[in-house]
Coordinates of N, CA, C and O in Angstrom, one line a residue:
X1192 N 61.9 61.9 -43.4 CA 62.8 62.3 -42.3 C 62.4 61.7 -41.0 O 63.4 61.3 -40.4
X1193 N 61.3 61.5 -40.3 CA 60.7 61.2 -39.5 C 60.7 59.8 -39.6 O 61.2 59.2 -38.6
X1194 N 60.3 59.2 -40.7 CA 60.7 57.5 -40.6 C 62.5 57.3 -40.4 O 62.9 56.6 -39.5
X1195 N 63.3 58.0 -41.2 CA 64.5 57.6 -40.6 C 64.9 57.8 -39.0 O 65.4 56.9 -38.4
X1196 N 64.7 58.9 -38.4 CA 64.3 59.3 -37.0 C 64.4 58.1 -36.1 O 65.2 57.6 -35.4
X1197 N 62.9 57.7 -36.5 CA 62.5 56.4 -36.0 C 63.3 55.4 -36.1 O 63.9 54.9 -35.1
X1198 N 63.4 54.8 -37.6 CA 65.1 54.0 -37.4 C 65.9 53.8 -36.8 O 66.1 52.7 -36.4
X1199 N 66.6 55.0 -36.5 CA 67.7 55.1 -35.5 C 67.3 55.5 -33.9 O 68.1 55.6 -32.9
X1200 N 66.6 55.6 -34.0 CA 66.1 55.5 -32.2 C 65.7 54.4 -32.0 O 65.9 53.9 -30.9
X1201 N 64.9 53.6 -33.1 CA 64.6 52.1 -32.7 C 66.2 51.1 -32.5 O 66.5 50.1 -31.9
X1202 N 66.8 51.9 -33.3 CA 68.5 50.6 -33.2 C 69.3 51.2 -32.2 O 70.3 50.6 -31.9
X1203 N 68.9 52.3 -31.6 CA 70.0 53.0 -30.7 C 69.4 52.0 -29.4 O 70.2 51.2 -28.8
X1204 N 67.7 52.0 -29.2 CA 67.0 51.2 -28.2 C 67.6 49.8 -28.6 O 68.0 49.2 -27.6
X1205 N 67.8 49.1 -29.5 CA 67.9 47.8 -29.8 C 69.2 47.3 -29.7 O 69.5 46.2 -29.2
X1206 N 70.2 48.3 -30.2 CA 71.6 48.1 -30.0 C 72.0 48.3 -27.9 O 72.6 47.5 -27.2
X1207 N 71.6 49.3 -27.8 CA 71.7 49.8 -26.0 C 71.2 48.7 -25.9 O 72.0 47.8 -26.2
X1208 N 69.9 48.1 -25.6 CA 69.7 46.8 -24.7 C 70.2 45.9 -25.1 O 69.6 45.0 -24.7
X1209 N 71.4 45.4 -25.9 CA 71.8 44.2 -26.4 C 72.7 44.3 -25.9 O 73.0 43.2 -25.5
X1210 N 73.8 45.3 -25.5 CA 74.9 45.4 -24.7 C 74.7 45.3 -23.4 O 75.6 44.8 -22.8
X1211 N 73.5 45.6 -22.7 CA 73.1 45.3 -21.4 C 72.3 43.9 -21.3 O 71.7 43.6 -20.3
X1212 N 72.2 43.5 -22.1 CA 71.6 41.7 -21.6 C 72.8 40.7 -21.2 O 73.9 40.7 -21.7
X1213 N 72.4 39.9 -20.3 CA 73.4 38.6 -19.4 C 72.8 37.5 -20.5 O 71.9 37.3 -21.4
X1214 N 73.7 37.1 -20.0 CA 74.1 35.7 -19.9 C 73.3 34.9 -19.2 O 73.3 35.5 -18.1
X1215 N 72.6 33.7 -19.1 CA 71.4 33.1 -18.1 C 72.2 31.9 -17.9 O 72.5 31.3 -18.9
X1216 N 72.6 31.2 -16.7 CA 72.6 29.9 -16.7 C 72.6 28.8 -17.7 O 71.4 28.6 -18.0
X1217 N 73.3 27.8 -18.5 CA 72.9 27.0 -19.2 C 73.4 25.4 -18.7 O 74.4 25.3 -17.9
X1218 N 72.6 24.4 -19.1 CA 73.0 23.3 -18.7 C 74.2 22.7 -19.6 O 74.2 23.1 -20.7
X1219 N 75.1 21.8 -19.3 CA 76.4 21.2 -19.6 C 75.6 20.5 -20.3 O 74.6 19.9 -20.0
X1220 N 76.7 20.4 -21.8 CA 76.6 19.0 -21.9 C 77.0 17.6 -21.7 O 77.7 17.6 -20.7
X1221 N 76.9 16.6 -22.2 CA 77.9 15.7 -21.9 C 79.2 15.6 -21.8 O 79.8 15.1 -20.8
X1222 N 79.7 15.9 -22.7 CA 81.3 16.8 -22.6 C 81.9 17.2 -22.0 O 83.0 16.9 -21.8
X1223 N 81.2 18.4 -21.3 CA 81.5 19.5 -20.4 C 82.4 18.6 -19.2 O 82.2 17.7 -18.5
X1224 N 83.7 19.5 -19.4 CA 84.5 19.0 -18.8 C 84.9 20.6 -17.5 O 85.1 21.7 -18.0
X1225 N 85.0 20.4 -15.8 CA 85.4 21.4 -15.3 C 86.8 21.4 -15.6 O 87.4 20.2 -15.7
X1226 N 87.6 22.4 -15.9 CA 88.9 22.8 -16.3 C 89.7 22.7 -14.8 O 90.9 22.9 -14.9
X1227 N 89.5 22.5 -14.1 CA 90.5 22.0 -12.5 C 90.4 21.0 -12.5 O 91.3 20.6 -13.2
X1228 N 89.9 20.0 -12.2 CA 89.9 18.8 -12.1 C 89.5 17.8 -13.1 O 89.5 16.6 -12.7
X1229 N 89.2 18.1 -14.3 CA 88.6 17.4 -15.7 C 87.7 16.4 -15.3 O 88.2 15.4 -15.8
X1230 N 86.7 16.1 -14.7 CA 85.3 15.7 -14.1 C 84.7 16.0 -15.3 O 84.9 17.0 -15.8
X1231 N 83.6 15.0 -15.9 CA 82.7 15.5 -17.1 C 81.3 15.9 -15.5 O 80.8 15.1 -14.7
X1232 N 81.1 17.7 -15.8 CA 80.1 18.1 -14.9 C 78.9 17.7 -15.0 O 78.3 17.9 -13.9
X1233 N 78.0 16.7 -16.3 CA 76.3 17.0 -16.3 C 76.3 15.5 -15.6 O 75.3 14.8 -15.7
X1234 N 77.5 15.2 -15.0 CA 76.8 13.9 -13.7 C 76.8 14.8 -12.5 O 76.4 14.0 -11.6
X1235 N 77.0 16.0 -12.0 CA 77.1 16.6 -11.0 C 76.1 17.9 -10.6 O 76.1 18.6 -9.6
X1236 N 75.0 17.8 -11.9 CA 74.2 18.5 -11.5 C 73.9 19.4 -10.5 O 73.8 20.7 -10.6
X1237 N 73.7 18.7 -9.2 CA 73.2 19.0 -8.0 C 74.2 20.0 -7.4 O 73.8 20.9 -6.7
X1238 N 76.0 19.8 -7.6 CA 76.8 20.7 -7.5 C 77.2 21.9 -8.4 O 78.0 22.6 -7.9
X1239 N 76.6 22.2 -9.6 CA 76.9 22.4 -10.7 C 77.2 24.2 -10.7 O 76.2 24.9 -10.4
X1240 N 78.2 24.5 -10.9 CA 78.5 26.0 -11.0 C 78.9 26.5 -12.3 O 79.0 25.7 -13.2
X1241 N 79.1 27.7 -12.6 CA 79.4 28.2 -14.4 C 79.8 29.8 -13.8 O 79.4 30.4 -12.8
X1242 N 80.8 29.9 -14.9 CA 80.9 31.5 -15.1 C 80.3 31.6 -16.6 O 79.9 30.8 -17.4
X1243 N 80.2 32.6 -16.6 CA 79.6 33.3 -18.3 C 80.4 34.4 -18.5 O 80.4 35.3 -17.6
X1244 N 81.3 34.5 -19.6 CA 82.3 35.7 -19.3 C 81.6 36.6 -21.0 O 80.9 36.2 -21.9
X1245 N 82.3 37.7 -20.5 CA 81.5 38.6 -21.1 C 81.6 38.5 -22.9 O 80.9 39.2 -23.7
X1246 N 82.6 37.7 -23.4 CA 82.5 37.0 -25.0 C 81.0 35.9 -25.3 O 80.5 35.4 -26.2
X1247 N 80.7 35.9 -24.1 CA 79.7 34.7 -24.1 C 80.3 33.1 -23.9 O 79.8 32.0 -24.2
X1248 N 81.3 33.3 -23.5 CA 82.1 31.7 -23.5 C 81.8 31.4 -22.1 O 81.4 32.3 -21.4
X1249 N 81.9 30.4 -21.6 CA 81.4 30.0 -20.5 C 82.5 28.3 -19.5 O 82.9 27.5 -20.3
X1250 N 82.6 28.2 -18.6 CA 83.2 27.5 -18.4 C 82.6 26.8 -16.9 O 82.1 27.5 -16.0
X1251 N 82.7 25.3 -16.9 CA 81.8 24.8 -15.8 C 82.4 24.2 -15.1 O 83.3 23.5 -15.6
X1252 N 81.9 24.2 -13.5 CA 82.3 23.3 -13.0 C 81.6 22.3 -11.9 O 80.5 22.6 -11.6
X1253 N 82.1 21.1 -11.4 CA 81.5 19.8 -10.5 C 81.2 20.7 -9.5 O 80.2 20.3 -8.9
X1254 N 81.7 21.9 -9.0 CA 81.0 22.5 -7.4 C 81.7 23.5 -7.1 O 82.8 23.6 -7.7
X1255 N 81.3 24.5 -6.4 CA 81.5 26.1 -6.0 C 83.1 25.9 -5.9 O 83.9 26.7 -6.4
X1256 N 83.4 24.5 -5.2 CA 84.9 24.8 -4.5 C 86.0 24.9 -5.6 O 87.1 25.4 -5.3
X1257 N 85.7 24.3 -6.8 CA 86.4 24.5 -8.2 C 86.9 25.6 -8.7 O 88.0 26.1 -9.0
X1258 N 84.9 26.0 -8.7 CA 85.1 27.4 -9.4 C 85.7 28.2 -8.9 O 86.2 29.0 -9.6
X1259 N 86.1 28.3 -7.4 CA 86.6 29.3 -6.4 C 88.1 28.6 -6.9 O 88.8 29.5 -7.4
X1260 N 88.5 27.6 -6.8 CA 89.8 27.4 -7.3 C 90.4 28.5 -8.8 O 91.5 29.1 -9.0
X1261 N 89.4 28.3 -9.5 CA 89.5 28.5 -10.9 C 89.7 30.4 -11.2 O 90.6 31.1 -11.8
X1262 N 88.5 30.5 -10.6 CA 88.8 32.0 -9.7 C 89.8 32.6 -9.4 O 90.1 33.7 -10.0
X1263 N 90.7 32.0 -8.0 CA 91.4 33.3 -7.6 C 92.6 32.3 -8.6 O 93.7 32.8 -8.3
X1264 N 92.8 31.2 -9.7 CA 93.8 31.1 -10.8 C 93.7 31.0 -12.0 O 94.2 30.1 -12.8
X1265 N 92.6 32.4 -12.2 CA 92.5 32.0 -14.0 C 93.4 32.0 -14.7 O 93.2 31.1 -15.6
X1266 N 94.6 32.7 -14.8 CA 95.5 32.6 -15.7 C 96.4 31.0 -15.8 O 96.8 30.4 -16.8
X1267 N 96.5 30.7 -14.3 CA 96.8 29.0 -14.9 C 95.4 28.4 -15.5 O 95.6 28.0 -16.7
X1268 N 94.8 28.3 -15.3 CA 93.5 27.2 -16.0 C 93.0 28.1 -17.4 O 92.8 27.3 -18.4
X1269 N 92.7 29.5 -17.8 CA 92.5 30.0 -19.0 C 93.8 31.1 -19.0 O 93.8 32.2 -18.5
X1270 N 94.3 30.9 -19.4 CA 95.2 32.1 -19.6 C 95.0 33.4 -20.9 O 95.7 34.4 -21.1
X1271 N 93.9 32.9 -21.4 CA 93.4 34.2 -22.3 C 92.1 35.2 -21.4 O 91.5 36.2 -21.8
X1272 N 92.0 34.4 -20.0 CA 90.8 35.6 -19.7 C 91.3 36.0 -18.4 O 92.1 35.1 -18.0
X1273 N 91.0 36.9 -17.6 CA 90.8 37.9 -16.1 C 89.7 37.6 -16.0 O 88.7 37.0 -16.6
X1274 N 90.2 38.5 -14.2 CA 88.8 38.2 -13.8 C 87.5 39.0 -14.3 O 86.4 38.6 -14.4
X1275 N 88.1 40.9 -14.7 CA 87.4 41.2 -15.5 C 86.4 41.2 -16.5 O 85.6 42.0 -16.9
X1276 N 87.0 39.2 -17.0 CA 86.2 39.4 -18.5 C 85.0 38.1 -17.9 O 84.4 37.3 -18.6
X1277 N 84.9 38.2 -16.6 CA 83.8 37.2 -15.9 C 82.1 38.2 -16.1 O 81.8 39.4 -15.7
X1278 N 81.5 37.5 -16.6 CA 80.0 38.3 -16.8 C 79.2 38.0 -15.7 O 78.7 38.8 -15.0
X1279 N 79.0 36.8 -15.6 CA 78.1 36.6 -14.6 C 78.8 34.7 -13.6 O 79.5 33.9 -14.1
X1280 N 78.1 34.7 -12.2 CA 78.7 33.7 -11.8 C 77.5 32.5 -11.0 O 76.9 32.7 -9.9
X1281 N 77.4 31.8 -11.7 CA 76.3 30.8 -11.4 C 77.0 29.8 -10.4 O 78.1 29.3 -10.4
X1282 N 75.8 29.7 -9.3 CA 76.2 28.1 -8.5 C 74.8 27.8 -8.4 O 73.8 28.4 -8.6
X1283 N 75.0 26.4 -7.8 CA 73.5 25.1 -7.6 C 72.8 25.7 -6.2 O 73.1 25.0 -5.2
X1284 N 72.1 26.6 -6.0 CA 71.2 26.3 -4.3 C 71.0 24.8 -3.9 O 70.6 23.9 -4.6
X1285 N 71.5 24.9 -2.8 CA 71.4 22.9 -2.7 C 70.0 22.6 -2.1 O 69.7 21.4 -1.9
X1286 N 69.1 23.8 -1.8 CA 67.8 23.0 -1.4 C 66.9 22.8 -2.5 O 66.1 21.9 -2.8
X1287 N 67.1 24.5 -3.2 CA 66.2 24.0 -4.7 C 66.9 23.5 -6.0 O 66.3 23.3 -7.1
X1288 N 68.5 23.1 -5.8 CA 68.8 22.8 -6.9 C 68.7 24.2 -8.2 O 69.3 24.2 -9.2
X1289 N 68.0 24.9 -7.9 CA 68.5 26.2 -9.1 C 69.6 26.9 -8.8 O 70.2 26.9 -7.7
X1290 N 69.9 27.5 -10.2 CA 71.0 28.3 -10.5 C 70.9 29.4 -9.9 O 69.9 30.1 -10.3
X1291 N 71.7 30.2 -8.6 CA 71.4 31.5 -8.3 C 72.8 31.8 -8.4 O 73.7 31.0 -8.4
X1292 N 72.9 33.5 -8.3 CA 73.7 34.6 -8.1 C 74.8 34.1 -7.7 O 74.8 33.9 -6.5
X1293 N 76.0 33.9 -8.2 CA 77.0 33.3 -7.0 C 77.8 34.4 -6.2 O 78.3 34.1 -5.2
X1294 N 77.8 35.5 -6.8 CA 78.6 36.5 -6.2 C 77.5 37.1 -5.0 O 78.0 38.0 -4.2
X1295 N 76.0 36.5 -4.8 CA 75.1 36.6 -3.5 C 74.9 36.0 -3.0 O 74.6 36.4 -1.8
X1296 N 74.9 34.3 -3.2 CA 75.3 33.3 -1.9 C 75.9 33.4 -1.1 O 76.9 34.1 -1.0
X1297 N 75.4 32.6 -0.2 CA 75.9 32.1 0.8 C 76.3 31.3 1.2 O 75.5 30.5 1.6
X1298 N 77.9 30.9 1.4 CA 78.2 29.7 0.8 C 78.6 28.8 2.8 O 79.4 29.3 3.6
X1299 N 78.0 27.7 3.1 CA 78.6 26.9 4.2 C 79.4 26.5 3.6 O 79.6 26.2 2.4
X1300 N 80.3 26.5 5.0 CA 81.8 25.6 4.7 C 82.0 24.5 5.9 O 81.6 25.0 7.0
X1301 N 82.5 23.6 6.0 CA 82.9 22.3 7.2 C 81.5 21.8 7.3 O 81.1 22.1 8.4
X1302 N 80.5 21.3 6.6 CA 79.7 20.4 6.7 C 80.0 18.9 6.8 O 81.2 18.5 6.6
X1303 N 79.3 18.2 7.1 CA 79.1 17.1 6.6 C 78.8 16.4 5.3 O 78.9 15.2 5.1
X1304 N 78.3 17.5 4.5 CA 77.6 17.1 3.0 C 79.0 17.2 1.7 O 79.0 18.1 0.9
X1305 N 79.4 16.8 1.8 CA 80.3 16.3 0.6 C 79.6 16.3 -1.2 O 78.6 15.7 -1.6
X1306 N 80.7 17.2 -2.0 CA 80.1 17.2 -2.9 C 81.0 16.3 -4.1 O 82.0 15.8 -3.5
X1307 N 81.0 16.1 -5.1 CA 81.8 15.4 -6.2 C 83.3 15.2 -6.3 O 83.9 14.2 -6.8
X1308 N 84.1 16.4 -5.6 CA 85.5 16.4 -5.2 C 85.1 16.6 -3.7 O 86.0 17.2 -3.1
X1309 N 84.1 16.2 -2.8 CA 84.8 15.7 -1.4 C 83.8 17.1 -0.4 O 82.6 17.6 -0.4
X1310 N 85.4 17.5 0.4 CA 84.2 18.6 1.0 C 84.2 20.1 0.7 O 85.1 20.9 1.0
X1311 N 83.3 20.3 0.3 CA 82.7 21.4 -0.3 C 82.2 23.0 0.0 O 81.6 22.8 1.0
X1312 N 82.1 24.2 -0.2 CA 81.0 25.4 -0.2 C 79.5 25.0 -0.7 O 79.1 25.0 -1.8
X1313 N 78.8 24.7 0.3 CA 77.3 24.8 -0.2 C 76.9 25.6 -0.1 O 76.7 26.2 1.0
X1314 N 76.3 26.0 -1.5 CA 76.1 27.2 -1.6 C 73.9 27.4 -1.4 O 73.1 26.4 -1.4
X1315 N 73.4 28.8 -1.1 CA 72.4 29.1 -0.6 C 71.8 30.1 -1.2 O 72.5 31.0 -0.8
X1316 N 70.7 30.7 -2.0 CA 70.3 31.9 -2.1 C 69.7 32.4 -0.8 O 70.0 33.6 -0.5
X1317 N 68.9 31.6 -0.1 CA 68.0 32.4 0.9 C 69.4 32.4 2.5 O 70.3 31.5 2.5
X1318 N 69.3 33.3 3.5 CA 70.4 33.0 4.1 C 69.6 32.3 5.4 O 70.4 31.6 6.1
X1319 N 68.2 32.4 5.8 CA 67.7 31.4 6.7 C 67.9 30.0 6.2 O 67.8 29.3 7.1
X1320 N 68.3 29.2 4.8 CA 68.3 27.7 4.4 C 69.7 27.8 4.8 O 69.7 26.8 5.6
X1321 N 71.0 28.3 4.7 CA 72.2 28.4 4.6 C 72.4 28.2 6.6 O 73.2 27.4 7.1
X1322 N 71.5 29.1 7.3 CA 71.2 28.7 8.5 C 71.2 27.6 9.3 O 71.9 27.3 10.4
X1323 N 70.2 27.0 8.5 CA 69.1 26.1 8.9 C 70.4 24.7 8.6 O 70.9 23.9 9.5
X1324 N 70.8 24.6 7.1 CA 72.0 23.7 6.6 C 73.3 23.7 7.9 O 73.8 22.7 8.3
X1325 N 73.6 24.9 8.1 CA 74.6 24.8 8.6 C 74.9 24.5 10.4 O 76.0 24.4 10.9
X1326 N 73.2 24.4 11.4 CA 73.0 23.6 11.7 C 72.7 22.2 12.3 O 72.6 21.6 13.4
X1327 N 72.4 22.0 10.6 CA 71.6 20.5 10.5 C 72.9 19.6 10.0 O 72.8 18.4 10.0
X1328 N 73.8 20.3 9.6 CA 75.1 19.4 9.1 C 76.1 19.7 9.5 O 77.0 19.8 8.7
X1329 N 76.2 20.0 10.6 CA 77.7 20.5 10.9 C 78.6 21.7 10.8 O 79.6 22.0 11.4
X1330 N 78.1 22.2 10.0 CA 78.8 23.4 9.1 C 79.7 24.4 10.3 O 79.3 24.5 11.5
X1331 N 80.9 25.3 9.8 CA 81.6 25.8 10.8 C 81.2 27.3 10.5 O 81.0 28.0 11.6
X1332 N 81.1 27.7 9.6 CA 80.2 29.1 9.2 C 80.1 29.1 7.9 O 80.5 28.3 7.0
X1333 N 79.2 30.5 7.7 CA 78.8 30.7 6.6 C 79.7 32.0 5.7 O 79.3 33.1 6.1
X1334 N 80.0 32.0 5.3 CA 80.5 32.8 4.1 C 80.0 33.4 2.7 O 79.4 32.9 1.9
X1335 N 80.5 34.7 2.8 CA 80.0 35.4 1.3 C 80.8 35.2 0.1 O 81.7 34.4 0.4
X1336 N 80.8 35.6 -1.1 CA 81.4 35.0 -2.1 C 82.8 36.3 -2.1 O 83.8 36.1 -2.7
X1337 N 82.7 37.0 -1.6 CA 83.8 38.5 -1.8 C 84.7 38.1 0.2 O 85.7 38.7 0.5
X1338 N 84.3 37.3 0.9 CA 84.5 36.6 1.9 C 85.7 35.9 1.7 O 86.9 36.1 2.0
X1339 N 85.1 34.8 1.0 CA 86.0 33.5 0.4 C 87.2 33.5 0.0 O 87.3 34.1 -1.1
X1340 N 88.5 33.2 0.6 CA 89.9 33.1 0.5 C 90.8 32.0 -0.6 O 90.0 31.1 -1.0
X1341 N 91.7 32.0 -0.9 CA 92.5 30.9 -1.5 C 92.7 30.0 -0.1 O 92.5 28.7 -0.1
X1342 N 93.0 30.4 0.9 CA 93.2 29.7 2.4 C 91.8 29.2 2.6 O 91.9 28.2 3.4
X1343 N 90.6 29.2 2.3 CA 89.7 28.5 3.0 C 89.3 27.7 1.9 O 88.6 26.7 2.2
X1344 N 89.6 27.7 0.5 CA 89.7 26.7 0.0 C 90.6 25.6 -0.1 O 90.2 24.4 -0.4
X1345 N 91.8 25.9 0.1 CA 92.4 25.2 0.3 C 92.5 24.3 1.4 O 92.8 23.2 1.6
X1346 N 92.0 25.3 2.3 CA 91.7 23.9 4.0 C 90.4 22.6 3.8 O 90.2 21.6 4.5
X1347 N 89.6 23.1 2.6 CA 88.6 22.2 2.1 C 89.3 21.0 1.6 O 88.7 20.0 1.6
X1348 N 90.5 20.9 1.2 CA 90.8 19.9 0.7 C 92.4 18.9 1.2 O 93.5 19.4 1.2
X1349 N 92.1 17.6 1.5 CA 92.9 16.8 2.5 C 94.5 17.3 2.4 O 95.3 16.8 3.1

């Protein structure tokens, strides 16, 4: 009785934490095509963003300004997911190049620094580098990801 006990408190623990684990960042492959502008992303590294939606499917793109495209119109680019079924949202920090938080960045906008489609959200974990970037390049301000408009992406682009 006691060994079964155990059983099922070990799968209750094993099942419960398996519904609460993310999704981590992964690198593109060659293939990897962003779904707005069909760019193969693993030349764009240095811009490189991802969602992870909560089936574990995942979708990438050449730079924040995509994914924000792709964002406020998932149903034209996936029309089988919401925003809902988004798990987690990765973008590139442009000074360390890692994957952080995208829904905690800080993203500059009107820089000088141009990313793969042109001019871009560079995105920041720390908000002194987002600072410091915006500046050292021109930048017109800084922005949060719950900030970010369909209008200010679209003024990013000619």
């Amino acid at each position: 009785m006691i060994r079964n006990v155990a059983r099922v408190v070990f799968l209750l623990v094993v099942l419960g934490s398996a519904q609460t684990v993310h999704a981590e960042a992964t690198k593109p492959t060659k293939t990897d095509k962003c779904p707005v502008c069909g760019m193969f992303v693993a030349k764009y590294l240095d811009f490189l963003a991802q969602m992870v939606f909560k089936d574990q499917t995942h979708a990438f793109f050449d730079g924040a300004k995509d994914m924000f495209k792709y964002y406020f119109q998932i149903k034209k680019y996936n029309p089988k997911k919401e925003i809902s079924d988004i798990d987690q949202i990765w973008v590139t920090d442009y000074y360390s190049l890692s994957p952080i938080d995208g829904r905690k960045a800080a993203y500059v906008i009107g820089s000088d620094v141009y990313g793969p489609m042109g001019r871009e959200l560079i995105p920041f974990e720390k908000d002194k580098d987002a600072e410091a970037f915006l500046k050292d390049h021109a930048g017109k301000k800084i922005v949060r990801f719950q900030d970010v408009t369909p209008d200010i992406v679209q003024e990013l682009d000619p």
